[in-house]
Coordinates of C-alpha atoms in Angstrom, one line a residue:
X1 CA 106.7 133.2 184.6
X2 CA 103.5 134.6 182.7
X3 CA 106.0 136.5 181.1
X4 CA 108.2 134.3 179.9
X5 CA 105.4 131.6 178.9
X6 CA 104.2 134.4 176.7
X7 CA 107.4 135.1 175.4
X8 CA 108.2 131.7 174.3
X9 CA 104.5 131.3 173.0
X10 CA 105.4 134.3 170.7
X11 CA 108.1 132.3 169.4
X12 CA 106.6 129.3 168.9
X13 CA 104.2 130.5 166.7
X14 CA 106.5 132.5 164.9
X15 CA 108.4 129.1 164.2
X16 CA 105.9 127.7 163.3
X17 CA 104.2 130.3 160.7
X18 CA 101.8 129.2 157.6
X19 CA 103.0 125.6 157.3
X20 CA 101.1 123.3 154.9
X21 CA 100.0 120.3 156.6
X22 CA 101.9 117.3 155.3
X23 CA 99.1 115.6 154.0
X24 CA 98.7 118.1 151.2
X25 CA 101.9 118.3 150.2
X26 CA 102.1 114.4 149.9
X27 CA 99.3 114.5 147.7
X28 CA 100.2 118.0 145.6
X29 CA 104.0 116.0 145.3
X30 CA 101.7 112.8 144.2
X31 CA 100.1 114.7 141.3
X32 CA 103.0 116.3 140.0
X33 CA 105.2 113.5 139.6
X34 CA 102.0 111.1 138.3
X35 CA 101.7 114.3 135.5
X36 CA 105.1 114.2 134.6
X37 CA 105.2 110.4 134.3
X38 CA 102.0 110.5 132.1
X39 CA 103.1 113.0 129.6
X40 CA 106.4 111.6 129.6
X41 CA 104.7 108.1 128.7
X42 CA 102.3 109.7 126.3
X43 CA 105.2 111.7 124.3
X44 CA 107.4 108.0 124.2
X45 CA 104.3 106.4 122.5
X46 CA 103.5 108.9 120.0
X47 CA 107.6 108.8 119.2
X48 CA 107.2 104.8 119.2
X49 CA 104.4 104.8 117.0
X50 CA 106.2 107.3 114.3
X51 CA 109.3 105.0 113.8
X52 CA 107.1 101.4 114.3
X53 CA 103.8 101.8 114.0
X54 CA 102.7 99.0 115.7
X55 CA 98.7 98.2 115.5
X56 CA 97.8 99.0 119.3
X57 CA 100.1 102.1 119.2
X58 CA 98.2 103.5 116.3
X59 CA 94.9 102.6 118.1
X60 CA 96.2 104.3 120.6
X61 CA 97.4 107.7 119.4
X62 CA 95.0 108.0 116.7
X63 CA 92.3 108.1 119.9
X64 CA 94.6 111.1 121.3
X65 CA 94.2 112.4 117.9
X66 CA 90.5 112.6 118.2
X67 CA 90.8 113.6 121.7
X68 CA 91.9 116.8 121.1
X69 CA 90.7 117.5 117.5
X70 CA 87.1 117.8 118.8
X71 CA 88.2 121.4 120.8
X72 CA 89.3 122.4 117.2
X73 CA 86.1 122.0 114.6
X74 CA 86.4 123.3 111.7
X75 CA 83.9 125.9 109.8
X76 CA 81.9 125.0 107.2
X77 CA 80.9 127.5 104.2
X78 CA 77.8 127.8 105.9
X79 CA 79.5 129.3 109.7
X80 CA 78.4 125.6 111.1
X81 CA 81.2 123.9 113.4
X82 CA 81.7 119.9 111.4
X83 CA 85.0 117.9 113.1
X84 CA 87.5 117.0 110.5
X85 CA 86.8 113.4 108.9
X86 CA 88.3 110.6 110.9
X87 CA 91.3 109.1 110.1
X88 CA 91.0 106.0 108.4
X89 CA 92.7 103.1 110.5
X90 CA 96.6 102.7 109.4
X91 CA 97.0 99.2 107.8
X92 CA 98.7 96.8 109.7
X93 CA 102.3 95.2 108.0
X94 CA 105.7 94.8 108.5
X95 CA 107.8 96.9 106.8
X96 CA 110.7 95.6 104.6
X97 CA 112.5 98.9 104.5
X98 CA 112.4 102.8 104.2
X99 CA 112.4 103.7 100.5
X100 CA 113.6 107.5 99.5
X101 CA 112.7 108.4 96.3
X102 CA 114.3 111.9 94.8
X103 CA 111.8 113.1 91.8
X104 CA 112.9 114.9 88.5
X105 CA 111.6 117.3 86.3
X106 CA 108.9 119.8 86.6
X107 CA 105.9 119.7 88.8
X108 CA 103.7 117.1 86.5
X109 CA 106.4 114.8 85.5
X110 CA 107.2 114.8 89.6
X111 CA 103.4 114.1 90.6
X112 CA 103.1 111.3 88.1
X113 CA 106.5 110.0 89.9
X114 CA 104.9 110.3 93.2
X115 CA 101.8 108.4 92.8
X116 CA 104.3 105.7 91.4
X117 CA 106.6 105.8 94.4
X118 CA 103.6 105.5 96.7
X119 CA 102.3 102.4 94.9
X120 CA 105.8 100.7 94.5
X121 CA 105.9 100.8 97.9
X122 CA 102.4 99.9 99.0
X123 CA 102.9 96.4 96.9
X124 CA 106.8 95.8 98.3
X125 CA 105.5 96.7 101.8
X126 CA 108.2 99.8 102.4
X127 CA 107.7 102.9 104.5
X128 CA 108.1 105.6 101.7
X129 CA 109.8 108.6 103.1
X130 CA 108.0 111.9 102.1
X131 CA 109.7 112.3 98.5
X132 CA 112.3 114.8 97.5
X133 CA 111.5 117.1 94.8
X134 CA 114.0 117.8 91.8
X135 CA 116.0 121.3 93.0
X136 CA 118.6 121.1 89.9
X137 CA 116.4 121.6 86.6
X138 CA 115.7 124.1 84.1
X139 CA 113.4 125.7 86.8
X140 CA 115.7 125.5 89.6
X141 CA 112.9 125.8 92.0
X142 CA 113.9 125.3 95.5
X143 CA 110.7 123.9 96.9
X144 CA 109.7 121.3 98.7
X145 CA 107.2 119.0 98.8
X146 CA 105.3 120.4 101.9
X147 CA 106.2 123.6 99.8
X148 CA 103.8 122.4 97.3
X149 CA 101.8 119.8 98.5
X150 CA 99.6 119.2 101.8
X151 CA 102.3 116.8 103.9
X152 CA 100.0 116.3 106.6
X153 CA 96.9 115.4 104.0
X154 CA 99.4 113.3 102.1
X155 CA 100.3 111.0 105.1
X156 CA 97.0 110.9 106.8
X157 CA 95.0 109.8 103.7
X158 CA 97.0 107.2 102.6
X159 CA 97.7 105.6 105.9
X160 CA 95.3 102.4 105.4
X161 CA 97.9 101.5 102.2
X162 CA 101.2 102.7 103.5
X163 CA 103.2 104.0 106.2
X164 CA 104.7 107.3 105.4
X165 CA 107.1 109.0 107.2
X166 CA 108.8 112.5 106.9
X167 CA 112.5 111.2 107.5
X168 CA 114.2 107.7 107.7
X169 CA 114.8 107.6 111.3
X170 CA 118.4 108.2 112.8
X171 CA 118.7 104.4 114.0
X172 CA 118.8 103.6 110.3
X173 CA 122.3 105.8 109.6
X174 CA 125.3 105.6 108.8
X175 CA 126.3 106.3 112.2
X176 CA 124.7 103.0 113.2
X177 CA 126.2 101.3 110.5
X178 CA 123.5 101.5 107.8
X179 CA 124.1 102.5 104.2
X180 CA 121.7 103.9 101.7
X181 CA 121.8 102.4 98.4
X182 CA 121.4 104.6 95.6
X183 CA 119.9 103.6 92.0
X184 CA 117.5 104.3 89.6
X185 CA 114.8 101.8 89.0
X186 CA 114.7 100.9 85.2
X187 CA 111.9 102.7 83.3
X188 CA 108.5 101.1 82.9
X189 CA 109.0 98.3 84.9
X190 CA 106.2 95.9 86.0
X191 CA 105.6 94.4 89.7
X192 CA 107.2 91.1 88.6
X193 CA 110.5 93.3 88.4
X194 CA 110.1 95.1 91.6
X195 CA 109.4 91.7 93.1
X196 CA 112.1 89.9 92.1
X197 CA 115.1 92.8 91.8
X198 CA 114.4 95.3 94.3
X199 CA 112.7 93.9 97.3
X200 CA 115.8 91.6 97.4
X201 CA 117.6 94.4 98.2
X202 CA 116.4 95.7 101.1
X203 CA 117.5 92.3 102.9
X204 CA 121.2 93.9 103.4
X205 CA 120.1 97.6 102.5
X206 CA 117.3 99.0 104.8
X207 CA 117.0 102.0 103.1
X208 CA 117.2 102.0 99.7
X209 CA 117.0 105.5 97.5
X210 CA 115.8 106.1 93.9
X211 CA 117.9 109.1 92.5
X212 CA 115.6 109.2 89.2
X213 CA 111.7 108.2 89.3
X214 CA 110.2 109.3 86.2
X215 CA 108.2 106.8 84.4
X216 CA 109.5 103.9 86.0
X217 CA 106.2 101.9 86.5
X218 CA 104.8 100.5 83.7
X219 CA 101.6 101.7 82.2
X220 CA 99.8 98.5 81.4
X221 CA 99.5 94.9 83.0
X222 CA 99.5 95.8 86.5
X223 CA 96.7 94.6 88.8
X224 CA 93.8 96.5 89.0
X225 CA 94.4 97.6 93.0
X226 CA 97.4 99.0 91.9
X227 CA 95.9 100.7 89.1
X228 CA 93.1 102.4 91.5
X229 CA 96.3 103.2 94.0
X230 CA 97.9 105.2 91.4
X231 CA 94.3 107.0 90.7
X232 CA 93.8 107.6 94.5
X233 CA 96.9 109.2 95.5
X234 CA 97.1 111.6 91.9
X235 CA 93.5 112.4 92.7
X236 CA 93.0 112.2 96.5
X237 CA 95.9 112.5 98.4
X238 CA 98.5 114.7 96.0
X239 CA 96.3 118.1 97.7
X240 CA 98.1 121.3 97.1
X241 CA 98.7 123.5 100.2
X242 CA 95.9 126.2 101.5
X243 CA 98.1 128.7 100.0
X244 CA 98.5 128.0 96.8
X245 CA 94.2 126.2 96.7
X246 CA 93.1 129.7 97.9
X247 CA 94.9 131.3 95.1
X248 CA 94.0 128.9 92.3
X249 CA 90.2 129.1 93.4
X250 CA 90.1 132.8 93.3
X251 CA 92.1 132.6 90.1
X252 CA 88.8 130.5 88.9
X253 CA 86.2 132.6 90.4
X254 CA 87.3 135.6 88.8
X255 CA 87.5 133.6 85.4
X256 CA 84.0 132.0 85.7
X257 CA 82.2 136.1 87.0
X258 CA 83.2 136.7 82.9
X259 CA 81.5 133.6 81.6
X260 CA 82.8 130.2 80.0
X261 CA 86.4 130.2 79.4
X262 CA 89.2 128.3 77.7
X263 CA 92.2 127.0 79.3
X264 CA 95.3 127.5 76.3
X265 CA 98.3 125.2 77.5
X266 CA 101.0 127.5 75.2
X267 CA 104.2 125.6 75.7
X268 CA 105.9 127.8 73.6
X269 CA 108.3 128.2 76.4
X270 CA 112.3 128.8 76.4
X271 CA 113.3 125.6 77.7
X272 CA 110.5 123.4 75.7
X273 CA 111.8 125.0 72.4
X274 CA 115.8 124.2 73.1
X275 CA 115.2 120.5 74.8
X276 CA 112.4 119.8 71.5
X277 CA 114.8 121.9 68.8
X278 CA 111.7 123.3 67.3
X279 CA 112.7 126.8 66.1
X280 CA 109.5 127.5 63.8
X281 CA 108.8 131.7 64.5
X282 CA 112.4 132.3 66.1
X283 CA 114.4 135.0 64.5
X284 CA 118.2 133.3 63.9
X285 CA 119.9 135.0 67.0
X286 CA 117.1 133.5 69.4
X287 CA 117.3 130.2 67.1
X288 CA 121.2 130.3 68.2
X289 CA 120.0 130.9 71.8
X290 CA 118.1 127.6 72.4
X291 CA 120.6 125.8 70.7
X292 CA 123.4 126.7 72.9
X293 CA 120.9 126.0 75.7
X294 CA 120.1 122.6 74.5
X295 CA 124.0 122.0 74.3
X296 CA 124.5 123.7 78.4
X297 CA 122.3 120.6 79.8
X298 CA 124.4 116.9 79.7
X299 CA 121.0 115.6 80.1
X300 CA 118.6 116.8 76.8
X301 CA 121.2 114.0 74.8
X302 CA 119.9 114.9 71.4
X303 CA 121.7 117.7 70.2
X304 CA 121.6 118.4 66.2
X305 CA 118.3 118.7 65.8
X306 CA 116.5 120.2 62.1
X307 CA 113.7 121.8 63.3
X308 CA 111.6 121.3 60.0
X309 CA 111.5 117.5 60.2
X310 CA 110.8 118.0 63.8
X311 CA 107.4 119.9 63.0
X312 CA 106.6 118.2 60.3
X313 CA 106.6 115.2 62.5
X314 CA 104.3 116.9 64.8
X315 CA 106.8 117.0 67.5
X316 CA 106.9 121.0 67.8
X317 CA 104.5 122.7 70.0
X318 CA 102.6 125.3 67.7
X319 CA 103.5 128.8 67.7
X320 CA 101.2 131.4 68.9
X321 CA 100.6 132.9 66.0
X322 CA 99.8 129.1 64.8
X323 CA 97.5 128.5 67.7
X324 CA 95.3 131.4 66.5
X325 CA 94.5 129.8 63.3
X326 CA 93.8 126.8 64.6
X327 CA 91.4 128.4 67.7
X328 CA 89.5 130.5 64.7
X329 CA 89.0 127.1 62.7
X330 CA 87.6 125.4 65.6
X331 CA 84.6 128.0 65.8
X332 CA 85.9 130.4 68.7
X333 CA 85.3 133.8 68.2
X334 CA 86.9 137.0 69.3
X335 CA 84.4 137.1 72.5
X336 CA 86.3 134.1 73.8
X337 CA 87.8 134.6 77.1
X338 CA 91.3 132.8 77.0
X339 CA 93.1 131.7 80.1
X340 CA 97.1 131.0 79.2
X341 CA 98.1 128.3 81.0
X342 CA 102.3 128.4 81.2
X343 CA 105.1 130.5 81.8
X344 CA 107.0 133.1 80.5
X345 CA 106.2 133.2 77.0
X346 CA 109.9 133.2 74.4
X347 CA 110.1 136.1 72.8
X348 CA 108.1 138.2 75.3
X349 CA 104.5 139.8 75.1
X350 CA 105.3 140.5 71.0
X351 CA 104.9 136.4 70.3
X352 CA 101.4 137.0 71.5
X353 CA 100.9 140.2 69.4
X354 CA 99.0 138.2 66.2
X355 CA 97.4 135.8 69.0
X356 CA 95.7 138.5 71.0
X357 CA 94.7 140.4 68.1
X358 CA 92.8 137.6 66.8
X359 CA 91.8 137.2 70.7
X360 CA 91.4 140.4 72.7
X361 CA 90.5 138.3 76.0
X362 CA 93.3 136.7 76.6
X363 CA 94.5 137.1 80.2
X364 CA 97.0 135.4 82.2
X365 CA 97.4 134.5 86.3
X366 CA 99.9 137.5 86.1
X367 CA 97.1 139.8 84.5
X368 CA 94.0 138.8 86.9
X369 CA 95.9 138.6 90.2
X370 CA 98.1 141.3 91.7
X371 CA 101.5 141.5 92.9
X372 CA 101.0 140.9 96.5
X373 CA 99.1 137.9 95.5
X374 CA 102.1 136.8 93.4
X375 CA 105.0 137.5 95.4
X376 CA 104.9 134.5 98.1
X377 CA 104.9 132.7 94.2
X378 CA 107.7 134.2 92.6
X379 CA 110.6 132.6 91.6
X380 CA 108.8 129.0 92.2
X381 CA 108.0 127.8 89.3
X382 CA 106.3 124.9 90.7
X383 CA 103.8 126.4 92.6
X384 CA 103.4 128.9 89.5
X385 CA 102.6 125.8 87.3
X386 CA 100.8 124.2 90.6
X387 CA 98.3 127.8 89.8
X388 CA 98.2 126.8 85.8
X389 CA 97.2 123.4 86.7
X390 CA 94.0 124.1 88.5
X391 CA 92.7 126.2 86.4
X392 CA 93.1 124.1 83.6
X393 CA 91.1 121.3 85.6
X394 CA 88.8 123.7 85.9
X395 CA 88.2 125.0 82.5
X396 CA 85.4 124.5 80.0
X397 CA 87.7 124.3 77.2
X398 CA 91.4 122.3 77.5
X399 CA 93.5 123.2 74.7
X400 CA 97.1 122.1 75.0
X401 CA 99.5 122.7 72.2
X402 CA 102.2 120.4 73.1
X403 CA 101.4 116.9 74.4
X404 CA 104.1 117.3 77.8
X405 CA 103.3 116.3 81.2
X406 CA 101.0 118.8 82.2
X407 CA 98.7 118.3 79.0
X408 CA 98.7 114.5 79.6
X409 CA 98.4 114.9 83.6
X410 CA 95.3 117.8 83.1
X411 CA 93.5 115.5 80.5
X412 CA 93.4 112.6 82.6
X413 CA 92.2 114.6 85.3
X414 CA 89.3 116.2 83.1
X415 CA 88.5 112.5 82.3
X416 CA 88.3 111.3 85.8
X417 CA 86.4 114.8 86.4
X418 CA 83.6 113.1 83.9
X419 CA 85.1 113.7 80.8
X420 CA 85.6 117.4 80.4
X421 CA 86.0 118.7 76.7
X422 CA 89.7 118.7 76.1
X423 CA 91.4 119.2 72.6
X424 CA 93.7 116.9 71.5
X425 CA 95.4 118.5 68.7
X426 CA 97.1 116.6 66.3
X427 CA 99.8 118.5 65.3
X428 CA 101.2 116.8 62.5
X429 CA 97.7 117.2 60.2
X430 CA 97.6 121.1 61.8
X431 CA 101.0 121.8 60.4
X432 CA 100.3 120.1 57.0
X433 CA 96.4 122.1 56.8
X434 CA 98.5 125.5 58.1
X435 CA 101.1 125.4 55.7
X436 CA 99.0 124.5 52.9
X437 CA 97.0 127.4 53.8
X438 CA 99.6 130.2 53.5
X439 CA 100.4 128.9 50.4
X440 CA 97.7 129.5 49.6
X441 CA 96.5 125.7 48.1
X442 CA 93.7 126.2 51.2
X443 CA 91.0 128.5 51.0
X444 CA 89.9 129.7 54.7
X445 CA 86.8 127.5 54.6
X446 CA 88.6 124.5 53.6
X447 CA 91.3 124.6 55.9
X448 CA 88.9 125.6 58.6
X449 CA 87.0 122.4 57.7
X450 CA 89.9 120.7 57.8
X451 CA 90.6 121.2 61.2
X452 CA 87.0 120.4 62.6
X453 CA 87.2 117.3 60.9
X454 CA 90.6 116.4 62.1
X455 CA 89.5 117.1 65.6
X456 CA 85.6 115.5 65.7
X457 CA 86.8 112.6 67.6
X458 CA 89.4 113.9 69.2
X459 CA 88.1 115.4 72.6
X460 CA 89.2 112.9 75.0
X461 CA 86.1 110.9 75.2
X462 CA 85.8 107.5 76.9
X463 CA 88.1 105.0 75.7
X464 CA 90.9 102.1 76.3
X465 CA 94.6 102.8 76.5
X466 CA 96.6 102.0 73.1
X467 CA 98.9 99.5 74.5
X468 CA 101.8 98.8 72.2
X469 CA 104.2 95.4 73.5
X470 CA 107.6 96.1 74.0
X471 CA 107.3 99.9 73.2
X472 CA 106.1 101.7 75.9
X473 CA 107.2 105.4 75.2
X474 CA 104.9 104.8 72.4
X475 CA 101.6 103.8 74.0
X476 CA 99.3 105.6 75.5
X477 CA 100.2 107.2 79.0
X478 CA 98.9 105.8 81.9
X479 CA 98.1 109.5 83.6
X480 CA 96.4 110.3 80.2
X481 CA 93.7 107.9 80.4
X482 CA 93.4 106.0 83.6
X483 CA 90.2 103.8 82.3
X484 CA 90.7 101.8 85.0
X485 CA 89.8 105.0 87.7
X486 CA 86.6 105.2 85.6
X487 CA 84.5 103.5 86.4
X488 CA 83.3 101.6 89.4
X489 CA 83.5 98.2 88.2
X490 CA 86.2 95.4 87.1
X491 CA 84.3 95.6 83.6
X492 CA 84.4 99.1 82.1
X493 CA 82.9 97.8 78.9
X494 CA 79.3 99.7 79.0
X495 CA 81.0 103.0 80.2
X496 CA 83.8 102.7 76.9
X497 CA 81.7 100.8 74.1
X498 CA 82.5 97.9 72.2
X499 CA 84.0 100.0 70.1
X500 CA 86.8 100.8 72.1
X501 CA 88.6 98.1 73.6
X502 CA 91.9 97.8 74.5
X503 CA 94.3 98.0 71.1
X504 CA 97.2 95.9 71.3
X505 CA 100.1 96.4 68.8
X506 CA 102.8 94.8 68.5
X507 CA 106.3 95.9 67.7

């Protein structure tokens, strides 16, 4: 019997081995499925919050947010740990509709688009989707906005004024029986028009997509939030990305270790001279060149073009070999370091043969950095110009020889940056004063008198936008001179002078 009582107690506690007790398990089972059920909730709120945004679900995220950005300070220039800046709260409205916008041209004509789009759809109370960027130009750059720009800076910063998302959500397609209606807004248009002919539109159409968006806010007679919206998103929250900031500002250091230096916007450029017609300096095979290049895009829509009334106009950029005239007559000298701001020169290194004789420090981005810093760059001729464009912000000398988008879009920001010198040159005296020159009806010292005076008052100092009724391709451009960004108060009066008020032509 002993035996077999042991025998069986063997077994028993073989059956019964290492069991868990069942309280444990309960609870371990508990906190699993309580885990899953949390996360599960959390991830459904965050998804909610993207497509609605609803006040307590932004409370509620953004608290997550800050949750776990405390683990991850950042490091200040001095190796001290500071938390990134907290979010400002998102503003609370119901949105109308989802607004696409698809942006055209280069990189400045795009930005000026975008702090448009933003502020179209700040006062219509849309959710702007992150814009598109213009794939199908001259430059055929394939990048995208978070290519180019900081996406996540770009949402964040502007989420008190409006919601932005990165895509219309799928609820809103097709599929679902939603269509997208495409259109371009018409140019220079004021609120009243976005009032009354597009928000209308978004009562049958929920999303509602602009295929063009160049210039199609109006300059002048908007209200002064709007005005200071434009301002904040050019200035604030259009940031470039770490890679291409990190570039620029080495780009600048290395310019500033040599001493002052002056930023030379040459748009003596393939695609400037076809779309402007200006063949002034081209040999008759490359003049034949940009014509057939001019004729190749449905777009430029003026075709026969005479290329001496154009620069005797003003309406050519200058030449190189023009540009060095007109930098000597100014009063800089051979030691001046000169920065070229643009891209591949027409007619190769040659055109700047004359210019660099007269200027032995020229140097471009492709001369101070080296290939490896280049390559992530190449073949992106946005984030090329995005390299251009800071250090031209940066510069202690602006010098643009062609009045485009980048000239306008770097000036304004020199003025918001407290009026850095920039040179506006007014090309159609400078053509007259160079021709009469090598003529010879100017001596040297005349002509370079000529120029100084031409150009005393014209260094972008503080003053009102020329409005001109009825004509607004005429006027000045709002991204030029944003008087309005300038100063802090409703009343800019003691900031631009008496002298300077507000022209008003009219047509």
């Amino acid at each position: 019997m002993e035996v077999r009582s042991e025998g069986i107690q063997v077994r028993c506690d073989k059956l019964q081995g290492p069991v868990i007790p069942k309280t444990r398990l309960r609870i371990w089972f508990i906190r699993v499925c309580s885990s899953i059920v949390l996360w599960t909730c959390l991830v459904q709120l965050v998804t909610v919050s993207e497509l609605w945004h609803s006040h307590l679900i932004s409370g509620i995220t953004s608290g997550i947010y800050h949750i776990t950005q405390v683990q991850l300070p950042i490091q200040a220039n001095k190796g001290v740990a500071q938390a990134p800046p907290a979010l400002l709260p998102a503003r609370n409205y119901t949105s109308n509709g989802f607004l696409r916008v698809s942006c055209n041209g280069g990189l400045n004509q795009m930005r000026a688009a975008i702090c448009d789009m933003v502020t179209v759809a700040r006062f219509l109370n849309l959710t702007l989707v992150v814009p598109e960027l213009d794939k199908t130009s001259f430059w055929a750059d394939p990048s995208n906005f978070e290519d180019i720009f900081d996406v996540k800076h770009f949402i964040d910063s502007l989420r008190d004024e409006v919601r932005i998302v990165k895509r219309v959500p799928k609820k809103f397609s097709r599929k679902y029986g939603y269509s997208t209606l495409e259109m371009p807004p018409v140019s220079w248009s004021n609120e009243k028009y976005y009032m009354e002919q597009i928000l209308p539109l978004f009562g049958k159409h929920k999303v509602l997509h602009f295929n063009k968006t160049d210039a199609r806010l109006a300059n002048n007679g908007l209200p002064l939030d709007l005005q200071k919206l434009r301002c904040r998103v050019n200035y604030q929250a259009l940031k470039f990305t770490p890679q291409i900031e990190n570039l620029g500002h080495k780009l600048i250091q290395i310019l500033h270790k040599k001493g002052p230096f002056v930023a030379l916007h040459l748009r003596y450029e393939m695609d400037m001279l076809a779309f402007s017609g200006c063949t002034q300096g081209c040999m008759d095979k490359e003049a034949e060149e940009l014509k057939r290049m001019r004729y190749a895009f449905p777009w430029w829509r003026e075709k026969e073009i005479v290329s001496e009334e154009r620069r005797s106009q003003g309406l050519c950029p200058l030449t190189p070999e023009e540009a060095a005239f007109v930098l000597r007559a100014l009063g800089f000298g051979r030691e001046t370091q000169i920065y070229i701001a643009a891209g591949e020169i027409y007619g190769g290194e040659h055109r700047l043969a004359q210019l660099r004789a007269a200027f032995p420090q020229i140097v471009k981005k492709e001369t101070l950095l080296t290939r490896d810093d280049l390559r992530q760059f190449q073949n992106h001729s946005s984030q090329m110009a995005a390299l251009d464009f800071m250090v031209s912000v940066a510069s202690n000398t602006f010098i643009p020889t062609y009045d485009g988008n980048m000239a306008k879009l770097v000036e304004g920001h020199r003025r918001y940056s407290g009026f850095k010198k920039t040179i506006l040159l007014d090309r159609k005296k400078l053509v007259e004063l160079l021709d009469m020159h090598q003529n010879g009806t100017l001596s040297w010292n005349e002509f370079a008198d000529g120029v100084r005076q031409v150009h005393e008052k014209r260094i972008a100092q503080p003053t009102r936008r020329r409005v001109i009724l009825e004509k607004p391709k005429e006027e000045d451009y709002f991204y030029a001179n944003p008087h309005e960004c300038l100063c802090e108060e409703t009343n800019c009066d003691d900031l631009l002078g008496p002298h300077n008020s507000s022209q008003v032509h009219y047509s």
